[in-house]
Amino acid sequence: NFTNAVELTDDLTALTASRDVESLCKLLMCRTTALQATARTNEATQAIESFINQFRGRKEVLSLAMELYGRNAQYDRTGSFIDELLKEEPNNLDLLSRKGRAELALQRYHSAIEILTEADASEKGLVMRIPINSMNATSGRIALGTPGGMAAFLK
């Protein structure tokens, strides 16, 4: 019952005193899911932003922000979090592919090519699934590591 979940997570501030960020991340995930399921998306966004502002420097928080904004197709907001995470792990294929998908969704094709080519160079044979509507392409599958990789696909 999402309404009960919202009520149970209403008072995040009482738990912030413990500074157990990992538990707070789980609670925020539960809260935002419940808020979204009850059509309270503005409140979900406010909860995310408040939490990020309070705990921004933590890797768990950056990952959670990236996940929550990505889940809601708010790709314009995921970029800064992905960039911060990539500073720590510049060859992380999951992060690179998320950044590439975000750039595709935002129709920044040249940037997506650069990012996905970088991912291709890091790991030959990586396969990504991309929503067809984000590219107006006939296929939702791009096989990186094939001759020409992403650049050949987008030509």
CSV table of N, CA and C in Angstrom, one decimal:
chain,number,residue,atom,x,y,z
A,1,ASN,N,0.8,-1.2,0.0
A,1,ASN,CA,0.0,0.0,0.0
A,1,ASN,C,0.9,1.2,0.0
A,2,PHE,N,0.9,2.0,-1.1
A,2,PHE,CA,1.8,3.1,-1.2
A,2,PHE,C,1.4,4.3,-0.3
A,3,THR,N,0.1,4.4,0.0
A,3,THR,CA,-0.3,5.5,0.9
A,3,THR,C,0.4,5.3,2.3
A,4,ASN,N,0.3,4.1,2.7
A,4,ASN,CA,1.0,3.8,4.0
A,4,ASN,C,2.5,4.0,4.0
A,5,ALA,N,3.1,3.6,2.8
A,5,ALA,CA,4.5,3.8,2.7
A,5,ALA,C,4.9,5.3,2.8
A,6,VAL,N,4.1,6.1,2.2
A,6,VAL,CA,4.3,7.6,2.2
A,6,VAL,C,4.2,8.0,3.7
A,7,GLU,N,3.2,7.6,4.4
A,7,GLU,CA,3.0,8.0,5.8
A,7,GLU,C,4.2,7.5,6.6
A,8,LEU,N,4.7,6.3,6.4
A,8,LEU,CA,5.8,5.8,7.2
A,8,LEU,C,7.1,6.5,6.9
A,9,THR,N,7.2,7.1,5.8
A,9,THR,CA,8.5,7.8,5.4
A,9,THR,C,8.4,9.3,5.5
A,10,ASP,N,7.3,9.8,6.0
A,10,ASP,CA,7.1,11.2,6.1
A,10,ASP,C,8.1,12.0,6.9
A,11,ASP,N,8.6,11.4,7.9
A,11,ASP,CA,9.6,12.1,8.8
A,11,ASP,C,11.0,11.7,8.6
A,12,LEU,N,11.6,12.0,7.4
A,12,LEU,CA,13.0,11.7,7.1
A,12,LEU,C,13.9,12.4,8.1
A,13,THR,N,13.5,13.6,8.5
A,13,THR,CA,14.4,14.4,9.3
A,13,THR,C,14.8,13.8,10.6
A,14,ALA,N,13.9,13.0,11.2
A,14,ALA,CA,14.2,12.3,12.4
A,14,ALA,C,15.3,11.3,12.3
A,15,LEU,N,15.4,10.7,11.1
A,15,LEU,CA,16.4,9.7,10.9
A,15,LEU,C,17.8,10.3,10.4
A,16,THR,N,17.7,11.5,10.0
A,16,THR,CA,19.0,12.1,9.5
A,16,THR,C,20.0,12.3,10.6
A,17,ALA,N,19.5,12.4,11.8
A,17,ALA,CA,20.5,12.6,12.9
A,17,ALA,C,21.4,11.4,13.0
A,18,SER,N,21.0,10.2,12.6
A,18,SER,CA,21.9,9.0,12.7
A,18,SER,C,23.0,9.1,11.6
A,19,ARG,N,22.7,9.8,10.5
A,19,ARG,CA,23.7,9.9,9.4
A,19,ARG,C,24.0,8.5,8.8
A,20,ASP,N,23.2,7.6,9.0
A,20,ASP,CA,23.3,6.3,8.3
A,20,ASP,C,22.8,6.4,6.9
A,21,VAL,N,23.7,6.9,6.0
A,21,VAL,CA,23.3,7.3,4.7
A,21,VAL,C,22.7,6.1,3.9
A,22,GLU,N,23.3,5.0,4.1
A,22,GLU,CA,22.9,3.8,3.3
A,22,GLU,C,21.4,3.5,3.6
A,23,SER,N,21.1,3.5,4.9
A,23,SER,CA,19.7,3.2,5.3
A,23,SER,C,18.8,4.3,4.8
A,24,LEU,N,19.2,5.6,4.9
A,24,LEU,CA,18.5,6.7,4.4
A,24,LEU,C,18.2,6.6,2.9
A,25,CYS,N,19.2,6.1,2.1
A,25,CYS,CA,19.0,5.9,0.7
A,25,CYS,C,17.9,4.9,0.4
A,26,LYS,N,17.9,3.8,1.2
A,26,LYS,CA,16.8,2.8,1.0
A,26,LYS,C,15.5,3.4,1.3
A,27,LEU,N,15.4,4.2,2.4
A,27,LEU,CA,14.2,4.8,2.8
A,27,LEU,C,13.7,5.8,1.7
A,28,LEU,N,14.6,6.6,1.2
A,28,LEU,CA,14.3,7.6,0.2
A,28,LEU,C,13.8,6.9,-1.1
A,29,MET,N,14.4,5.8,-1.5
A,29,MET,CA,14.0,5.0,-2.6
A,29,MET,C,12.5,4.5,-2.4
A,30,CYS,N,12.2,4.0,-1.2
A,30,CYS,CA,10.9,3.6,-0.9
A,30,CYS,C,9.9,4.8,-0.9
A,31,ARG,N,10.3,5.9,-0.3
A,31,ARG,CA,9.4,7.1,-0.3
A,31,ARG,C,9.1,7.6,-1.7
A,32,THR,N,10.1,7.8,-2.5
A,32,THR,CA,9.9,8.3,-3.8
A,32,THR,C,9.1,7.4,-4.7
A,33,THR,N,9.3,6.1,-4.5
A,33,THR,CA,8.5,5.1,-5.3
A,33,THR,C,7.0,5.2,-4.9
A,34,ALA,N,6.8,5.3,-3.6
A,34,ALA,CA,5.4,5.5,-3.1
A,34,ALA,C,4.8,6.8,-3.5
A,35,LEU,N,5.5,7.9,-3.5
A,35,LEU,CA,5.0,9.1,-3.9
A,35,LEU,C,4.7,9.1,-5.4
A,36,GLN,N,5.5,8.6,-6.2
A,36,GLN,CA,5.2,8.5,-7.6
A,36,GLN,C,4.0,7.6,-7.9
A,37,ALA,N,3.9,6.5,-7.2
A,37,ALA,CA,2.8,5.6,-7.4
A,37,ALA,C,1.5,6.2,-7.0
A,38,THR,N,1.5,7.2,-6.1
A,38,THR,CA,0.3,7.9,-5.7
A,38,THR,C,0.1,9.2,-6.4
A,39,ALA,N,0.8,9.4,-7.5
A,39,ALA,CA,0.7,10.6,-8.4
A,39,ALA,C,1.2,11.9,-7.7
A,40,ARG,N,2.1,11.8,-6.8
A,40,ARG,CA,2.7,12.9,-6.0
A,40,ARG,C,4.1,13.1,-6.5
A,41,THR,N,4.3,13.3,-7.8
A,41,THR,CA,5.6,13.4,-8.4
A,41,THR,C,6.4,14.6,-8.0
A,42,ASN,N,5.7,15.7,-7.8
A,42,ASN,CA,6.4,16.9,-7.4
A,42,ASN,C,7.0,16.8,-6.0
A,43,GLU,N,6.3,16.1,-5.1
A,43,GLU,CA,6.8,15.8,-3.8
A,43,GLU,C,8.0,14.8,-3.8
A,44,ALA,N,7.9,13.9,-4.7
A,44,ALA,CA,9.0,12.9,-4.9
A,44,ALA,C,10.3,13.7,-5.4
A,45,THR,N,10.1,14.6,-6.3
A,45,THR,CA,11.3,15.4,-6.8
A,45,THR,C,11.8,16.2,-5.6
A,46,GLN,N,11.0,16.9,-4.9
A,46,GLN,CA,11.4,17.7,-3.7
A,46,GLN,C,12.2,16.8,-2.7
A,47,ALA,N,11.7,15.6,-2.4
A,47,ALA,CA,12.4,14.7,-1.5
A,47,ALA,C,13.7,14.4,-2.0
A,48,ILE,N,13.9,14.1,-3.3
A,48,ILE,CA,15.2,13.7,-3.8
A,48,ILE,C,16.1,14.9,-3.7
A,49,GLU,N,15.7,16.1,-4.1
A,49,GLU,CA,16.5,17.2,-4.1
A,49,GLU,C,17.0,17.6,-2.7
A,50,SER,N,16.1,17.5,-1.8
A,50,SER,CA,16.4,17.8,-0.4
A,50,SER,C,17.5,16.9,0.1
A,51,PHE,N,17.3,15.6,-0.2
A,51,PHE,CA,18.2,14.6,0.3
A,51,PHE,C,19.6,14.8,-0.4
A,52,ILE,N,19.6,15.1,-1.7
A,52,ILE,CA,20.9,15.3,-2.4
A,52,ILE,C,21.6,16.5,-1.8
A,53,ASN,N,20.9,17.6,-1.6
A,53,ASN,CA,21.5,18.7,-1.0
A,53,ASN,C,22.1,18.5,0.4
A,54,GLN,N,21.5,17.6,1.1
A,54,GLN,CA,22.0,17.3,2.5
A,54,GLN,C,23.2,16.4,2.5
A,55,PHE,N,23.3,15.4,1.6
A,55,PHE,CA,24.3,14.4,1.6
A,55,PHE,C,25.1,14.3,0.3
A,56,ARG,N,25.2,15.3,-0.5
A,56,ARG,CA,25.7,15.3,-1.9
A,56,ARG,C,27.1,14.6,-2.0
A,57,GLY,N,28.0,14.8,-1.1
A,57,GLY,CA,29.3,14.3,-1.3
A,57,GLY,C,29.5,12.8,-1.3
A,58,ARG,N,28.5,12.1,-0.9
A,58,ARG,CA,28.6,10.6,-0.7
A,58,ARG,C,28.3,9.9,-2.0
A,59,LYS,N,29.1,8.8,-2.3
A,59,LYS,CA,28.9,8.0,-3.5
A,59,LYS,C,27.5,7.4,-3.5
A,60,GLU,N,27.0,6.9,-2.4
A,60,GLU,CA,25.7,6.2,-2.4
A,60,GLU,C,24.6,7.2,-2.8
A,61,VAL,N,24.8,8.5,-2.4
A,61,VAL,CA,23.8,9.5,-2.7
A,61,VAL,C,23.8,9.8,-4.2
A,62,LEU,N,25.0,9.9,-4.7
A,62,LEU,CA,25.2,10.2,-6.2
A,62,LEU,C,24.6,9.1,-7.0
A,63,SER,N,24.8,7.9,-6.6
A,63,SER,CA,24.3,6.7,-7.3
A,63,SER,C,22.8,6.7,-7.2
A,64,LEU,N,22.2,7.0,-6.1
A,64,LEU,CA,20.8,7.0,-5.9
A,64,LEU,C,20.2,8.1,-6.7
A,65,ALA,N,20.7,9.3,-6.7
A,65,ALA,CA,20.2,10.4,-7.5
A,65,ALA,C,20.2,10.0,-9.0
A,66,MET,N,21.3,9.4,-9.5
A,66,MET,CA,21.4,9.0,-10.9
A,66,MET,C,20.3,8.0,-11.2
A,67,GLU,N,20.1,7.0,-10.3
A,67,GLU,CA,19.1,6.0,-10.5
A,67,GLU,C,17.7,6.6,-10.5
A,68,LEU,N,17.3,7.4,-9.5
A,68,LEU,CA,16.0,7.9,-9.4
A,68,LEU,C,15.7,8.9,-10.6
A,69,TYR,N,16.6,9.8,-10.9
A,69,TYR,CA,16.3,10.6,-12.0
A,69,TYR,C,16.3,9.9,-13.4
A,70,GLY,N,17.1,8.9,-13.5
A,70,GLY,CA,17.1,8.1,-14.7
A,70,GLY,C,15.8,7.3,-14.8
A,71,ARG,N,15.3,6.7,-13.7
A,71,ARG,CA,14.1,6.0,-13.7
A,71,ARG,C,12.9,6.8,-14.2
A,72,ASN,N,13.0,8.1,-13.9
A,72,ASN,CA,11.9,9.0,-14.3
A,72,ASN,C,12.2,9.8,-15.6
A,73,ALA,N,13.2,9.3,-16.3
A,73,ALA,CA,13.6,9.8,-17.6
A,73,ALA,C,13.9,11.3,-17.5
A,74,GLN,N,14.5,11.7,-16.4
A,74,GLN,CA,15.0,13.1,-16.2
A,74,GLN,C,16.5,13.2,-16.5
A,75,TYR,N,16.8,12.9,-17.8
A,75,TYR,CA,18.2,12.7,-18.2
A,75,TYR,C,19.0,14.0,-18.1
A,76,ASP,N,18.3,15.1,-18.2
A,76,ASP,CA,19.0,16.4,-18.0
A,76,ASP,C,19.6,16.5,-16.6
A,77,ARG,N,19.0,15.8,-15.6
A,77,ARG,CA,19.4,15.9,-14.2
A,77,ARG,C,20.5,14.8,-13.9
A,78,THR,N,20.5,13.8,-14.7
A,78,THR,CA,21.4,12.7,-14.3
A,78,THR,C,22.9,13.0,-14.6
A,79,GLY,N,23.1,13.8,-15.6
A,79,GLY,CA,24.5,14.1,-16.1
A,79,GLY,C,25.5,14.5,-15.1
A,80,SER,N,25.1,15.4,-14.2
A,80,SER,CA,26.1,15.9,-13.2
A,80,SER,C,26.5,14.8,-12.2
A,81,PHE,N,25.5,13.9,-11.9
A,81,PHE,CA,25.8,12.9,-10.9
A,81,PHE,C,26.6,11.8,-11.6
A,82,ILE,N,26.4,11.5,-12.8
A,82,ILE,CA,27.2,10.5,-13.5
A,82,ILE,C,28.6,11.0,-13.7
A,83,ASP,N,28.8,12.3,-14.0
A,83,ASP,CA,30.1,12.9,-14.1
A,83,ASP,C,30.9,12.8,-12.8
A,84,GLU,N,30.2,13.1,-11.7
A,84,GLU,CA,30.9,13.0,-10.4
A,84,GLU,C,31.3,11.6,-10.1
A,85,LEU,N,30.5,10.6,-10.4
A,85,LEU,CA,30.8,9.2,-10.2
A,85,LEU,C,31.9,8.8,-11.1
A,86,LEU,N,31.9,9.3,-12.4
A,86,LEU,CA,33.0,8.9,-13.3
A,86,LEU,C,34.4,9.5,-12.9
A,87,LYS,N,34.4,10.5,-12.1
A,87,LYS,CA,35.7,11.0,-11.6
A,87,LYS,C,36.4,9.9,-10.8
A,88,GLU,N,35.6,9.2,-10.0
A,88,GLU,CA,36.1,8.1,-9.2
A,88,GLU,C,36.4,6.8,-10.0
A,89,GLU,N,35.6,6.6,-11.0
A,89,GLU,CA,35.7,5.3,-11.8
A,89,GLU,C,35.6,5.7,-13.3
A,90,PRO,N,36.6,6.3,-13.9
A,90,PRO,CA,36.5,6.7,-15.3
A,90,PRO,C,36.2,5.6,-16.3
A,91,ASN,N,36.5,4.4,-16.0
A,91,ASN,CA,36.3,3.3,-17.0
A,91,ASN,C,35.1,2.4,-16.6
A,92,ASN,N,34.2,2.9,-15.8
A,92,ASN,CA,33.1,2.1,-15.4
A,92,ASN,C,32.1,2.1,-16.5
A,93,LEU,N,32.0,0.9,-17.1
A,93,LEU,CA,31.1,0.7,-18.3
A,93,LEU,C,29.7,1.0,-18.0
A,94,ASP,N,29.2,0.7,-16.9
A,94,ASP,CA,27.8,1.0,-16.5
A,94,ASP,C,27.5,2.5,-16.5
A,95,LEU,N,28.4,3.2,-15.9
A,95,LEU,CA,28.3,4.7,-15.9
A,95,LEU,C,28.4,5.3,-17.3
A,96,LEU,N,29.4,4.8,-18.0
A,96,LEU,CA,29.6,5.3,-19.4
A,96,LEU,C,28.3,5.0,-20.3
A,97,SER,N,27.8,3.8,-20.1
A,97,SER,CA,26.6,3.5,-20.9
A,97,SER,C,25.4,4.3,-20.5
A,98,ARG,N,25.2,4.5,-19.2
A,98,ARG,CA,24.2,5.4,-18.7
A,98,ARG,C,24.3,6.8,-19.2
A,99,LYS,N,25.5,7.3,-19.2
A,99,LYS,CA,25.8,8.7,-19.7
A,99,LYS,C,25.5,8.7,-21.2
A,100,GLY,N,25.9,7.7,-21.9
A,100,GLY,CA,25.6,7.7,-23.4
A,100,GLY,C,24.1,7.6,-23.7
A,101,ARG,N,23.4,6.8,-22.9
A,101,ARG,CA,21.9,6.7,-23.1
A,101,ARG,C,21.3,8.0,-22.8
A,102,ALA,N,21.7,8.7,-21.7
A,102,ALA,CA,21.2,10.0,-21.4
A,102,ALA,C,21.4,11.0,-22.5
A,103,GLU,N,22.6,11.0,-23.0
A,103,GLU,CA,22.9,11.9,-24.1
A,103,GLU,C,22.0,11.6,-25.4
A,104,LEU,N,21.8,10.3,-25.7
A,104,LEU,CA,20.9,10.0,-26.8
A,104,LEU,C,19.5,10.5,-26.5
A,105,ALA,N,19.0,10.3,-25.3
A,105,ALA,CA,17.6,10.7,-25.0
A,105,ALA,C,17.5,12.2,-25.1
A,106,LEU,N,18.6,12.9,-24.8
A,106,LEU,CA,18.6,14.4,-24.9
A,106,LEU,C,18.9,14.9,-26.3
A,107,GLN,N,19.0,13.9,-27.2
A,107,GLN,CA,19.3,14.2,-28.7
A,107,GLN,C,20.7,14.9,-28.8
A,108,ARG,N,21.6,14.6,-28.0
A,108,ARG,CA,23.0,15.1,-28.1
A,108,ARG,C,23.8,14.0,-28.8
A,109,TYR,N,23.6,13.7,-30.0
A,109,TYR,CA,24.2,12.6,-30.7
A,109,TYR,C,25.7,12.6,-30.8
A,110,HIS,N,26.3,13.7,-31.0
A,110,HIS,CA,27.8,13.7,-31.1
A,110,HIS,C,28.4,13.4,-29.8
A,111,SER,N,27.8,13.9,-28.7
A,111,SER,CA,28.4,13.6,-27.4
A,111,SER,C,28.2,12.1,-27.1
A,112,ALA,N,27.0,11.6,-27.5
A,112,ALA,CA,26.7,10.2,-27.2
A,112,ALA,C,27.7,9.3,-28.0
A,113,ILE,N,28.0,9.7,-29.2
A,113,ILE,CA,29.0,8.9,-30.0
A,113,ILE,C,30.4,8.9,-29.3
A,114,GLU,N,30.8,10.0,-28.8
A,114,GLU,CA,32.1,10.1,-28.1
A,114,GLU,C,32.1,9.2,-26.9
A,115,ILE,N,31.0,9.3,-26.1
A,115,ILE,CA,31.0,8.6,-24.8
A,115,ILE,C,30.9,7.1,-25.1
A,116,LEU,N,30.0,6.7,-26.0
A,116,LEU,CA,29.9,5.3,-26.3
A,116,LEU,C,31.1,4.7,-27.1
A,117,THR,N,31.8,5.5,-27.8
A,117,THR,CA,33.0,5.1,-28.4
A,117,THR,C,34.1,4.8,-27.3
A,118,GLU,N,34.1,5.7,-26.3
A,118,GLU,CA,35.0,5.5,-25.2
A,118,GLU,C,34.7,4.2,-24.5
A,119,ALA,N,33.4,3.9,-24.3
A,119,ALA,CA,33.0,2.6,-23.7
A,119,ALA,C,33.4,1.5,-24.6
A,120,ASP,N,33.2,1.7,-25.9
A,120,ASP,CA,33.6,0.6,-26.8
A,120,ASP,C,35.1,0.3,-26.7
A,121,ALA,N,35.9,1.3,-26.6
A,121,ALA,CA,37.3,1.1,-26.5
A,121,ALA,C,37.7,0.4,-25.2
A,122,SER,N,36.9,0.7,-24.1
A,122,SER,CA,37.1,0.1,-22.8
A,122,SER,C,36.8,-1.4,-22.8
A,123,GLU,N,35.7,-1.7,-23.5
A,123,GLU,CA,35.2,-3.1,-23.5
A,123,GLU,C,34.6,-3.5,-24.8
A,124,LYS,N,35.4,-4.2,-25.6
A,124,LYS,CA,34.9,-4.7,-26.9
A,124,LYS,C,33.7,-5.7,-26.7
A,125,GLY,N,32.8,-5.6,-27.6
A,125,GLY,CA,31.6,-6.5,-27.6
A,125,GLY,C,30.5,-6.1,-26.6
A,126,LEU,N,30.6,-4.9,-26.0
A,126,LEU,CA,29.5,-4.4,-25.2
A,126,LEU,C,28.3,-4.2,-26.0
A,127,VAL,N,27.1,-4.7,-25.5
A,127,VAL,CA,25.9,-4.5,-26.2
A,127,VAL,C,25.0,-3.7,-25.3
A,128,MET,N,24.4,-2.6,-26.0
A,128,MET,CA,23.5,-1.7,-25.2
A,128,MET,C,22.1,-1.8,-25.9
A,129,ARG,N,21.1,-1.7,-25.1
A,129,ARG,CA,19.7,-1.6,-25.5
A,129,ARG,C,19.3,-0.1,-25.3
A,130,ILE,N,18.8,0.5,-26.4
A,130,ILE,CA,18.4,1.9,-26.3
A,130,ILE,C,17.0,1.9,-26.8
A,131,PRO,N,16.1,2.7,-26.1
A,131,PRO,CA,14.7,2.8,-26.6
A,131,PRO,C,14.7,3.3,-28.0
A,132,ILE,N,13.9,2.7,-28.8
A,132,ILE,CA,13.8,3.1,-30.2
A,132,ILE,C,13.4,4.5,-30.3
A,133,ASN,N,12.4,5.0,-29.5
A,133,ASN,CA,11.9,6.3,-29.7
A,133,ASN,C,12.9,7.4,-29.3
A,134,SER,N,14.0,7.0,-28.7
A,134,SER,CA,15.0,8.1,-28.3
A,134,SER,C,15.9,8.4,-29.5
A,135,MET,N,15.8,7.6,-30.6
A,135,MET,CA,16.7,7.9,-31.7
A,135,MET,C,16.0,7.9,-33.0
A,136,ASN,N,14.7,7.6,-33.1
A,136,ASN,CA,14.0,7.4,-34.3
A,136,ASN,C,14.7,6.4,-35.2
A,137,ALA,N,15.3,5.4,-34.7
A,137,ALA,CA,16.0,4.4,-35.4
A,137,ALA,C,15.1,3.2,-35.6
A,138,THR,N,15.5,2.3,-36.4
A,138,THR,CA,14.7,1.1,-36.6
A,138,THR,C,15.1,0.0,-35.7
A,139,SER,N,16.2,0.1,-35.0
A,139,SER,CA,16.6,-1.0,-34.1
A,139,SER,C,16.9,-0.4,-32.7
A,140,GLY,N,16.6,-1.1,-31.7
A,140,GLY,CA,16.9,-0.7,-30.3
A,140,GLY,C,18.1,-1.3,-29.8
A,141,ARG,N,18.9,-2.0,-30.7
A,141,ARG,CA,20.1,-2.7,-30.2
A,141,ARG,C,21.3,-2.2,-31.0
A,142,ILE,N,22.3,-1.8,-30.2
A,142,ILE,CA,23.6,-1.4,-30.8
A,142,ILE,C,24.7,-2.3,-30.3
A,143,ALA,N,25.4,-2.9,-31.2
A,143,ALA,CA,26.5,-3.8,-30.8
A,143,ALA,C,27.8,-3.0,-30.9
A,144,LEU,N,28.3,-2.5,-29.8
A,144,LEU,CA,29.6,-1.9,-29.8
A,144,LEU,C,30.6,-2.9,-29.9
A,145,GLY,N,31.7,-2.6,-30.5
A,145,GLY,CA,32.8,-3.6,-30.7
A,145,GLY,C,32.7,-4.2,-32.1
A,146,THR,N,31.7,-3.8,-32.9
A,146,THR,CA,31.6,-4.2,-34.3
A,146,THR,C,32.3,-3.2,-35.1
A,147,PRO,N,32.7,-3.5,-36.3
A,147,PRO,CA,33.4,-2.5,-37.1
A,147,PRO,C,32.7,-1.1,-37.2
A,148,GLY,N,33.3,-0.1,-36.7
A,148,GLY,CA,32.7,1.2,-36.7
A,148,GLY,C,31.9,1.6,-35.5
A,149,GLY,N,31.5,0.6,-34.7
A,149,GLY,CA,30.8,0.7,-33.5
A,149,GLY,C,29.6,1.7,-33.6
A,150,MET,N,29.4,2.6,-32.6
A,150,MET,CA,28.4,3.5,-32.5
A,150,MET,C,28.4,4.5,-33.7
A,151,ALA,N,29.6,5.0,-34.0
A,151,ALA,CA,29.7,6.0,-35.1
A,151,ALA,C,29.1,5.5,-36.4
A,152,ALA,N,29.4,4.2,-36.7
A,152,ALA,CA,28.8,3.6,-37.9
A,152,ALA,C,27.3,3.5,-37.9
A,153,PHE,N,26.8,3.1,-36.7
A,153,PHE,CA,25.4,3.0,-36.5
A,153,PHE,C,24.6,4.3,-36.8
A,154,LEU,N,25.2,5.4,-36.3
A,154,LEU,CA,24.4,6.6,-36.3
A,154,LEU,C,24.6,7.4,-37.7
A,155,LYS,N,25.5,6.9,-38.6
A,155,LYS,CA,25.6,7.5,-39.9
A,155,LYS,C,24.4,7.3,-40.7
